[in-house]
PDB file of C-alpha atoms in Angstrom:
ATOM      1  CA  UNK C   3     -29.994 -15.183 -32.707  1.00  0.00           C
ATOM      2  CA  UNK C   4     -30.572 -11.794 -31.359  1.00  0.00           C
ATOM      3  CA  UNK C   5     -30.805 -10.653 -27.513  1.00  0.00           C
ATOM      4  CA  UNK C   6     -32.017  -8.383 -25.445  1.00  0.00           C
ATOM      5  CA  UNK C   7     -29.456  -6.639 -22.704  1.00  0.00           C
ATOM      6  CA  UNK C   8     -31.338  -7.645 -20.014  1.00  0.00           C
ATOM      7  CA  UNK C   9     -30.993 -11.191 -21.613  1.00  0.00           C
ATOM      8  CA  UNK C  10     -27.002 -11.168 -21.867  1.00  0.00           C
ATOM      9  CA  UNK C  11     -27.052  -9.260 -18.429  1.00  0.00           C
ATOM     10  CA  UNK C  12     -29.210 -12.018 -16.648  1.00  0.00           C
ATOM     11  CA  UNK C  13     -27.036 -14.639 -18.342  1.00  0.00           C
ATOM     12  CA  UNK C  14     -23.609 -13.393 -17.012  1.00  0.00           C
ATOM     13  CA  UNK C  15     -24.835 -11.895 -14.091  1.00  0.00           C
ATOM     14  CA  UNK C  16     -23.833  -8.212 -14.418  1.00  0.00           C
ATOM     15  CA  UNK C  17     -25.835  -4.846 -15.217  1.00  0.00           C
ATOM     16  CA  UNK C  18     -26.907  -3.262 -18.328  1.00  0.00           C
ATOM     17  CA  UNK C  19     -25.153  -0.622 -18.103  1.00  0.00           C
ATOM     18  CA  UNK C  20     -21.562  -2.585 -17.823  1.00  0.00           C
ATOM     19  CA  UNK C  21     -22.778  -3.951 -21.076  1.00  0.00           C
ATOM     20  CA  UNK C  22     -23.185  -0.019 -22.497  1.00  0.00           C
ATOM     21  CA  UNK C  23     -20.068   0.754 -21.156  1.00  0.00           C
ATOM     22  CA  UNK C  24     -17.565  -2.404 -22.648  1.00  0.00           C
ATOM     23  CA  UNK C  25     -19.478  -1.333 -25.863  1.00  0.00           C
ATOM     24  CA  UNK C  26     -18.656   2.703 -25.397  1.00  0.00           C
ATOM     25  CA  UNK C  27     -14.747   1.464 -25.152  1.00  0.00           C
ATOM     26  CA  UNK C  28     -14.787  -0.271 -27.980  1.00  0.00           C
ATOM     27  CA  UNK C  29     -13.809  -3.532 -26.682  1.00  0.00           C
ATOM     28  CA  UNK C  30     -16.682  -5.218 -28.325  1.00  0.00           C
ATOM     29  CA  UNK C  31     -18.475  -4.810 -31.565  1.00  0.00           C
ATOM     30  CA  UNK C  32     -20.718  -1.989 -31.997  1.00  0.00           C
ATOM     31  CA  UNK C  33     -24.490  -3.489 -31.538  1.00  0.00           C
ATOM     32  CA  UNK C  34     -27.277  -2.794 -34.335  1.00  0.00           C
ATOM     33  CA  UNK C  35     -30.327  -1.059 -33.071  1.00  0.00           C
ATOM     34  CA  UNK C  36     -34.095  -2.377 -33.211  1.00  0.00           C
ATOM     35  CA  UNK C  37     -36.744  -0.308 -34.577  1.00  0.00           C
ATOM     36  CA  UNK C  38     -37.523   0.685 -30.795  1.00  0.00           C
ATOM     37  CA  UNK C  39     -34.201   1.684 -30.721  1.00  0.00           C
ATOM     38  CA  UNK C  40     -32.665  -0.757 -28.154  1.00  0.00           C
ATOM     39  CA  UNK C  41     -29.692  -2.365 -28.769  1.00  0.00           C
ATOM     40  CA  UNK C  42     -29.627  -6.192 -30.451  1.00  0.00           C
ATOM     41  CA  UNK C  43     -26.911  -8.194 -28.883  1.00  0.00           C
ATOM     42  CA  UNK C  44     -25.660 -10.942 -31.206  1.00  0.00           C
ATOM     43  CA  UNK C  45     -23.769 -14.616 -30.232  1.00  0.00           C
ATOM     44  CA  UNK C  46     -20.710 -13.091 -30.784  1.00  0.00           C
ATOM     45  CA  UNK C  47     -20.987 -10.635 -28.509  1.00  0.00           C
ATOM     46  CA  UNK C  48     -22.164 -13.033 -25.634  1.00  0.00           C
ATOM     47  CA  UNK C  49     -19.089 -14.612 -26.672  1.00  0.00           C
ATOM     48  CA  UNK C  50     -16.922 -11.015 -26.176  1.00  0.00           C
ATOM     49  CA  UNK C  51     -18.440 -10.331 -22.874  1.00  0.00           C
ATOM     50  CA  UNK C  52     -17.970 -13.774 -21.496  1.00  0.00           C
ATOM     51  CA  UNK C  53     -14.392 -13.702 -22.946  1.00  0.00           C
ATOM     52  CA  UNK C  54     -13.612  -9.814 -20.568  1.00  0.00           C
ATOM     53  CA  UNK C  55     -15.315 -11.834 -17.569  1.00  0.00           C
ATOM     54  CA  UNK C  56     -13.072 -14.872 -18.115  1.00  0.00           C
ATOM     55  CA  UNK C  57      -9.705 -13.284 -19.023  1.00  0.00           C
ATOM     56  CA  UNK C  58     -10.219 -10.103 -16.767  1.00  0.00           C
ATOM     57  CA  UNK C  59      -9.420 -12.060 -13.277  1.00  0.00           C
ATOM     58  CA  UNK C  60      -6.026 -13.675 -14.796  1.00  0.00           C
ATOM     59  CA  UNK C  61      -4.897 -10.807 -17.145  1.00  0.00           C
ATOM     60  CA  UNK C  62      -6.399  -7.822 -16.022  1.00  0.00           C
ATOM     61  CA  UNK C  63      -8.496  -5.649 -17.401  1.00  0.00           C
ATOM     62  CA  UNK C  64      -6.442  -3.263 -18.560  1.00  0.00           C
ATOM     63  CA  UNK C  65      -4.246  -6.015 -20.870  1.00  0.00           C
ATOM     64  CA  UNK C  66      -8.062  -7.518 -21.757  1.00  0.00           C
ATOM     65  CA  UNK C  67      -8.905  -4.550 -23.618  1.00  0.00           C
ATOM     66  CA  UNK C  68      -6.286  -4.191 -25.913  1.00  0.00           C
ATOM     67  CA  UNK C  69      -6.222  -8.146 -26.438  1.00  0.00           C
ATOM     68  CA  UNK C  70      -9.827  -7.669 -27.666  1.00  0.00           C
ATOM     69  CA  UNK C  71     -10.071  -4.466 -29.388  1.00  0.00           C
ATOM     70  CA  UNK C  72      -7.168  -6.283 -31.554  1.00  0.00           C
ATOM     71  CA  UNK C  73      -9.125  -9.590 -32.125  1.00  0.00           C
ATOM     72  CA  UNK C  74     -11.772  -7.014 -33.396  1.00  0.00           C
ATOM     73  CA  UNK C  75      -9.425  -5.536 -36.092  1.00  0.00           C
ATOM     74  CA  UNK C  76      -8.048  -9.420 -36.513  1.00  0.00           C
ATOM     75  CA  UNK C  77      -4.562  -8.795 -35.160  1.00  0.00           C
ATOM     76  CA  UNK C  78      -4.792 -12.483 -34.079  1.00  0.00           C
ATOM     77  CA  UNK C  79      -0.863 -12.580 -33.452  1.00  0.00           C
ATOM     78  CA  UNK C  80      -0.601  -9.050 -32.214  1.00  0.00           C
ATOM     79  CA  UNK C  81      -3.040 -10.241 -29.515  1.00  0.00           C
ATOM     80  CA  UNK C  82      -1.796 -13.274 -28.653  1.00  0.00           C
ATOM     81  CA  UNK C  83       2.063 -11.858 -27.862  1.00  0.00           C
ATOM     82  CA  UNK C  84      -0.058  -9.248 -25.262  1.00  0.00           C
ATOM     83  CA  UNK C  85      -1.260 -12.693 -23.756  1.00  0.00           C
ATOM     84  CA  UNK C  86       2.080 -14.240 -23.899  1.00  0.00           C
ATOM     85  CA  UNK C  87       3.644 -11.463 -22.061  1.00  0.00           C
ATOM     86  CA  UNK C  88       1.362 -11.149 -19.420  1.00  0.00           C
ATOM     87  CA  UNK C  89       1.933 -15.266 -18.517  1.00  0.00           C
ATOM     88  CA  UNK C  90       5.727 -14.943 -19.351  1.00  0.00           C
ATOM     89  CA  UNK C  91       5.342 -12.321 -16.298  1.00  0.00           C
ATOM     90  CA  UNK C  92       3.750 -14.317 -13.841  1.00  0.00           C
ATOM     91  CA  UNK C  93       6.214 -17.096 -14.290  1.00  0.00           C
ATOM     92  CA  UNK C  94       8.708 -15.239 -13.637  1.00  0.00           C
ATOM     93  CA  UNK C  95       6.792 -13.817 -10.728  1.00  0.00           C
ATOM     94  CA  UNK C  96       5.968 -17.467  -9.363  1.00  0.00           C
ATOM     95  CA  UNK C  97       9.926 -18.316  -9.810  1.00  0.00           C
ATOM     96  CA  UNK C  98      10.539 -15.567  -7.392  1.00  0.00           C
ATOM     97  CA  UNK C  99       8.093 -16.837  -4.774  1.00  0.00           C
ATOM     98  CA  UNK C 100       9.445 -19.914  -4.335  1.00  0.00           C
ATOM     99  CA  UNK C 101      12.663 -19.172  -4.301  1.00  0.00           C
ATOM    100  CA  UNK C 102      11.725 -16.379  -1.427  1.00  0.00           C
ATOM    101  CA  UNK C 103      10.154 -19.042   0.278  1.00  0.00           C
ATOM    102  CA  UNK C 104      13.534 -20.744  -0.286  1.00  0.00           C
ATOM    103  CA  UNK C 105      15.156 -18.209   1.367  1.00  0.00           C
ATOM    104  CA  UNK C 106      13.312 -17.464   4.013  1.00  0.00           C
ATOM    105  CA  UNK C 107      13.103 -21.396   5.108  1.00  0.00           C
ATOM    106  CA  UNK C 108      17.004 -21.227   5.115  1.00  0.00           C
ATOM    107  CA  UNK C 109      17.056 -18.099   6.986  1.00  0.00           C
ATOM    108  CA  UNK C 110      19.804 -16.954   4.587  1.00  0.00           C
ATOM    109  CA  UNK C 111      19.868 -13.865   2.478  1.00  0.00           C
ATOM    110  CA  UNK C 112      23.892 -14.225   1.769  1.00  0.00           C
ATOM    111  CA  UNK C 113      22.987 -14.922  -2.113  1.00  0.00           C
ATOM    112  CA  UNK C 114      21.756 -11.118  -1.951  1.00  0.00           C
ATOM    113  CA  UNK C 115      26.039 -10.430  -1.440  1.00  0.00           C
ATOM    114  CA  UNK C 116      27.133 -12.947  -3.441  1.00  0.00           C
ATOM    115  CA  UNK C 117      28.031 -14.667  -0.582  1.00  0.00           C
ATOM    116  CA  UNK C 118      29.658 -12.021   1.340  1.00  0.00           C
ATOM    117  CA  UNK C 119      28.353 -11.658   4.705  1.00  0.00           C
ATOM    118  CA  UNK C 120      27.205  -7.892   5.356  1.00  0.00           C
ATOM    119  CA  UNK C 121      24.747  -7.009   7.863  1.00  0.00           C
ATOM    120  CA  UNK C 122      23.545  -3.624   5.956  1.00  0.00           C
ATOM    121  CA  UNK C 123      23.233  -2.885   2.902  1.00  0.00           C
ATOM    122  CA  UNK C 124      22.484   0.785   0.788  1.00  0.00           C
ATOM    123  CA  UNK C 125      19.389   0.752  -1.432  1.00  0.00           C
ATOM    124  CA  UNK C 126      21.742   0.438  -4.407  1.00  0.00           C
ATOM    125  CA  UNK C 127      22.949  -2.790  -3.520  1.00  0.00           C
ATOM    126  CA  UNK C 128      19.584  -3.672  -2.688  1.00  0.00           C
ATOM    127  CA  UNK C 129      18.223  -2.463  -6.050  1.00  0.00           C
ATOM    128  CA  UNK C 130      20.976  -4.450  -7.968  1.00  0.00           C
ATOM    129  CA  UNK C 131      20.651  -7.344  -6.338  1.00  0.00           C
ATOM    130  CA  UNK C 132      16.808  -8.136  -6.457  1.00  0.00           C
ATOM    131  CA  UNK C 133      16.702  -6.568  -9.544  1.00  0.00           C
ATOM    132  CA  UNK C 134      13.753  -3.917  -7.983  1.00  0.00           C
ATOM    133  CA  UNK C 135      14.509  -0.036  -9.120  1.00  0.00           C
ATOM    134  CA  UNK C 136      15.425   2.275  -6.336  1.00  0.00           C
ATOM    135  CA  UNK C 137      12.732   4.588  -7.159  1.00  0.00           C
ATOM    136  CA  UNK C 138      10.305   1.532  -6.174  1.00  0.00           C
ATOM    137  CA  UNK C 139      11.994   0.640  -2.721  1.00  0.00           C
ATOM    138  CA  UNK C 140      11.549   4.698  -2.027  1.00  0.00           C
ATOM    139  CA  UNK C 141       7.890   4.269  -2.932  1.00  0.00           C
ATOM    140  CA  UNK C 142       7.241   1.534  -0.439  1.00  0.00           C
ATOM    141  CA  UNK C 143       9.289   3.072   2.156  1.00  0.00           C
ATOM    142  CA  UNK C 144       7.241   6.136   1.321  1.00  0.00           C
ATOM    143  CA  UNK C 145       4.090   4.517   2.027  1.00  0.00           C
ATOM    144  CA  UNK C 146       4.675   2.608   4.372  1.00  0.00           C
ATOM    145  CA  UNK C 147       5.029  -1.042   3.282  1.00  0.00           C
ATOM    146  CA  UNK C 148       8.467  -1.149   4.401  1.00  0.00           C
ATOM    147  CA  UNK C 149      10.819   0.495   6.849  1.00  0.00           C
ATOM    148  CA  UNK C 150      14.694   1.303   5.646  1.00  0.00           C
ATOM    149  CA  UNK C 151      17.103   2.723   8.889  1.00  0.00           C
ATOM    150  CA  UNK C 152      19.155   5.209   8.120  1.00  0.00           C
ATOM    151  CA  UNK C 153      22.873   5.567   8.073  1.00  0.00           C
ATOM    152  CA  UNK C 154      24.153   7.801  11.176  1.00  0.00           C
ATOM    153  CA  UNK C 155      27.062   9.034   9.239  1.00  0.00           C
ATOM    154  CA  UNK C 156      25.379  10.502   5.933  1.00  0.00           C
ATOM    155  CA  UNK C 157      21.376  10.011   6.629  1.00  0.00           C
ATOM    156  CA  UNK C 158      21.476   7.412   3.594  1.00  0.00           C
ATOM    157  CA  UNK C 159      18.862   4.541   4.012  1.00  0.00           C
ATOM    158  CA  UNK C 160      19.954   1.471   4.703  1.00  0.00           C
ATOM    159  CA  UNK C 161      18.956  -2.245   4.995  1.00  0.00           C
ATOM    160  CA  UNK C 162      19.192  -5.021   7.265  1.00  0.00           C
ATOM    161  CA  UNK C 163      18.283  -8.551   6.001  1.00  0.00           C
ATOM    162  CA  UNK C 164      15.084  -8.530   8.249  1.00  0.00           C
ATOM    163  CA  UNK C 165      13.954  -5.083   6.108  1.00  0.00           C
ATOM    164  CA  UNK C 166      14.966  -7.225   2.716  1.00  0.00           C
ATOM    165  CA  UNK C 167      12.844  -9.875   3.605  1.00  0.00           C
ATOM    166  CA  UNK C 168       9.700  -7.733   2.820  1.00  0.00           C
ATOM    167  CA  UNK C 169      11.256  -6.393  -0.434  1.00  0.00           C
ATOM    168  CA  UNK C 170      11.343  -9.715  -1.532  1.00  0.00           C
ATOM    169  CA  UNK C 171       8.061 -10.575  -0.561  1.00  0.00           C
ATOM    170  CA  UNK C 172       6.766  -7.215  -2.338  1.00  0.00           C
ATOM    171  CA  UNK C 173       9.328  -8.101  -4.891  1.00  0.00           C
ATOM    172  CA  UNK C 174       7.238 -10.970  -5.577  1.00  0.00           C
ATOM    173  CA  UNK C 175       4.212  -9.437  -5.936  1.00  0.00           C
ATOM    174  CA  UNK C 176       4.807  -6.069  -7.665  1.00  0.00           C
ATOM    175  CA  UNK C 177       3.224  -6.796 -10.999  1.00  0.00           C
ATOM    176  CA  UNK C 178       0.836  -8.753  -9.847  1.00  0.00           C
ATOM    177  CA  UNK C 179      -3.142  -8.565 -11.369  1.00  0.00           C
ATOM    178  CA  UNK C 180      -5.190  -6.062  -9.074  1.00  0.00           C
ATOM    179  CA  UNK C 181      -7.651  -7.897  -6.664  1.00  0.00           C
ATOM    180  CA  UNK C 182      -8.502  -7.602  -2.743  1.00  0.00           C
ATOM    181  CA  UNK C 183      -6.536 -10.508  -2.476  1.00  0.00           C
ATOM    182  CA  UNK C 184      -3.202  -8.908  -3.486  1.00  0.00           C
ATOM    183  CA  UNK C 185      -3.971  -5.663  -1.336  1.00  0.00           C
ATOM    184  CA  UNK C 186      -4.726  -8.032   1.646  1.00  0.00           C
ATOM    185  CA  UNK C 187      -1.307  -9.684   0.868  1.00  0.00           C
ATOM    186  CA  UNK C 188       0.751  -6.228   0.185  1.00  0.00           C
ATOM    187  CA  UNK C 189      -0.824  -5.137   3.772  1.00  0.00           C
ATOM    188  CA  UNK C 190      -0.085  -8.233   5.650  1.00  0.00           C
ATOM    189  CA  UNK C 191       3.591  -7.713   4.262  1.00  0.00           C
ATOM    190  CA  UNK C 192       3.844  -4.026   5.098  1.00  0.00           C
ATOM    191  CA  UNK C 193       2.524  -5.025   9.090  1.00  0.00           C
ATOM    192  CA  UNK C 194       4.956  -7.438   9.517  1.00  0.00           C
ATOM    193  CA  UNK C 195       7.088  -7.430  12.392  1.00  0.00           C
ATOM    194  CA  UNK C 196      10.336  -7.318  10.280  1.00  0.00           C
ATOM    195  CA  UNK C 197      11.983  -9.928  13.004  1.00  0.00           C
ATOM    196  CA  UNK C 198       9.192 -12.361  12.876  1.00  0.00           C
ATOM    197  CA  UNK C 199      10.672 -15.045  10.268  1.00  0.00           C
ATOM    198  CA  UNK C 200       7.326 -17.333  10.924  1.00  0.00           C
ATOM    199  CA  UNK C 201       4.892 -14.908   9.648  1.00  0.00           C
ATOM    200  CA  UNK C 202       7.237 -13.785   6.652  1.00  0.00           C
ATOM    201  CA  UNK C 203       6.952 -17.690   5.850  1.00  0.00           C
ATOM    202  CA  UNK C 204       3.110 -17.708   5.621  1.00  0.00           C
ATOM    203  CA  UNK C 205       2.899 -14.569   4.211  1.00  0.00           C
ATOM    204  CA  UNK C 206       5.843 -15.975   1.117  1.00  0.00           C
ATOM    205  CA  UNK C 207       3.426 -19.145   0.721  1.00  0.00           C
ATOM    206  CA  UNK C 208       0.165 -17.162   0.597  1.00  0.00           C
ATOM    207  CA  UNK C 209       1.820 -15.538  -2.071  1.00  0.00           C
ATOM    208  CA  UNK C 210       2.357 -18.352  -4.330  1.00  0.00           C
ATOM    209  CA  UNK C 211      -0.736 -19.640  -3.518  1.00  0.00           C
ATOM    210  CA  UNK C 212      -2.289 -16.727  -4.992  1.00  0.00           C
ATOM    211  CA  UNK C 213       0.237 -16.502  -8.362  1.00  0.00           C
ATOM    212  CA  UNK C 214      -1.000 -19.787  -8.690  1.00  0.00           C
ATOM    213  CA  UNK C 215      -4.832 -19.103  -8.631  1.00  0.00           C
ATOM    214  CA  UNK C 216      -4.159 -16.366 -11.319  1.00  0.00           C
ATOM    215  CA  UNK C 217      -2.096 -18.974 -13.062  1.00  0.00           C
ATOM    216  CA  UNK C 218      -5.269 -20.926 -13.494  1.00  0.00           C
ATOM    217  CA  UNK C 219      -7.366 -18.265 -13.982  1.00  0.00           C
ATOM    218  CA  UNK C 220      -5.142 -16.905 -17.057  1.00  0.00           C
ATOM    219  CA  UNK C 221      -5.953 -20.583 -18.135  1.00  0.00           C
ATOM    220  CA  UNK C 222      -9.580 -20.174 -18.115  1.00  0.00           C
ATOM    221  CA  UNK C 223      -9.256 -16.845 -19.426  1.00  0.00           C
ATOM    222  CA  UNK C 224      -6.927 -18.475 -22.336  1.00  0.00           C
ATOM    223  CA  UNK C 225      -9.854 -21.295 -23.175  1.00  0.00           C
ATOM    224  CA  UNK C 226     -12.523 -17.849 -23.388  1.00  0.00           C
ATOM    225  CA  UNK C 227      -9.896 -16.145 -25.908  1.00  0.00           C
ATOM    226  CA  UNK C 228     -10.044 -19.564 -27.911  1.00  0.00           C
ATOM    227  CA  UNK C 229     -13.441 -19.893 -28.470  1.00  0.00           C
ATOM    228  CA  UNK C 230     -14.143 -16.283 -29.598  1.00  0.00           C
ATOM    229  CA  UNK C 231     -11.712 -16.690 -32.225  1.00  0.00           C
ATOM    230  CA  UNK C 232     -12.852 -20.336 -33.344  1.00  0.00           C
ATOM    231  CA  UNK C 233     -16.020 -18.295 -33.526  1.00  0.00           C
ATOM    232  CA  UNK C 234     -14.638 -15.093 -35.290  1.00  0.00           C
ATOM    233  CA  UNK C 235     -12.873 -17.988 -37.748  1.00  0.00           C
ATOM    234  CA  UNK C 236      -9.558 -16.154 -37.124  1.00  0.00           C
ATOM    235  CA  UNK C 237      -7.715 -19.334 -36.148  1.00  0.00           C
ATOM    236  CA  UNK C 238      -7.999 -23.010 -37.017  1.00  0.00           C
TER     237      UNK C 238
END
């Protein structure tokens, strides 16, 4: 069966030109031409572009076009560890929420010391103990997300446990997939009154509510990559 653009754009809602474009970075099949000289869009190539649409949301798109453009040259397994990353990632990630949400429903950051009790702490101790590189905490003080004091005697930064309650909420979100939905959530975070516990709370389950929703749509985009191989017959 052969289609039209304006068929396959109709059918999954999106322009012509987006269609041009996936083909022009090779992350689907190059199409044949008609005697006109428009393009003839094939079922397999419905089933490419309905595979970026699916696994785009969950993986992003970045990770979606080298998954594809190495289901194109059959690197079935090459493909699938790309995928397998990307969800080993967000569990981790989801881990982390809830036990921020853990934390912050305790009201007790003393695991951050090993259960020393230390009202500041240097960006070094910081960094080794949620695992976040310095250069990263600098970057969102930088920018605004958070705000580190600094230390009278040498001008170091330093943290209280009401400023390390945002790093882990960024923490939690870092490698997150791009969307509105995670900037809304990274700027709720960075204007957060550091001393208001209730709101870091809503702001902790909001963000596992939303790892969760990409957990599902990895899922979906998972069934998409599926398919397109069943129909490439490059798995069982």
């Amino acid at each position: 069966m052969n289609l039209r653009p304006i068929d396959i754009a109709t059918k999954l809602n999106i322009s012509t030109s987006a269609l041009r474009n996936y083909e022009a970075q090779g992350i689907v099949p190059p199409t044949k031409r008609s005697a006109s000289g428009y393009r003839i869009y094939t079922v397999e190539h419905i089933a490419y572009f309905e595979c970026i649409q699916a696994m785009a949301p969950g993986f992003g798109m970045d990770v979606t076009k080298d998954v594809l453009r190495k289901i194109q040259s059959e690197e079935v397994d090459t493909a699938l560890r790309l995928v397998n990353q990307v969800q080993a990632n967000l569990y981790r990630d989801i881990i982390l929420a809830e036990e921020t949400i853990h934390v912050l429903a305790s009201n007790e950051l003393n695991f951050l010391n090993s259960g020393r009790s230390k009202e500041w702490m240097t960006i070094g101790e910081v960094s080794a103990a949620t695992n976040i590189p310095s250069s990263t905490i600098r970057y969102w003080d930088k920018i605004g997300l958070i705000t580190s004091s600094r230390d009278s005697r040498n001008r170091y930064r330093i943290f209280n446990q009401s400023q390390i309650r945002k790093i882990l909420l960024l923490r939690t979100l870092r490698p997150a997939v791009y969307s509105y939905d995670l900037v809304g959530l990274k700027q709720a975070i960075g204007a957060m009154d550091h001393n208001d516990l209730e709101h870091a709370k809503k702001i902790a389950q909001d963000s596992l509510a939303y790892l969760n929703n990409i957990n599902q749509e990895q899922l979906r985009g998972g069934y998409y990559l599926y398919r397109l191989c069943r129909l490439l017959d490059l798995i069982d």
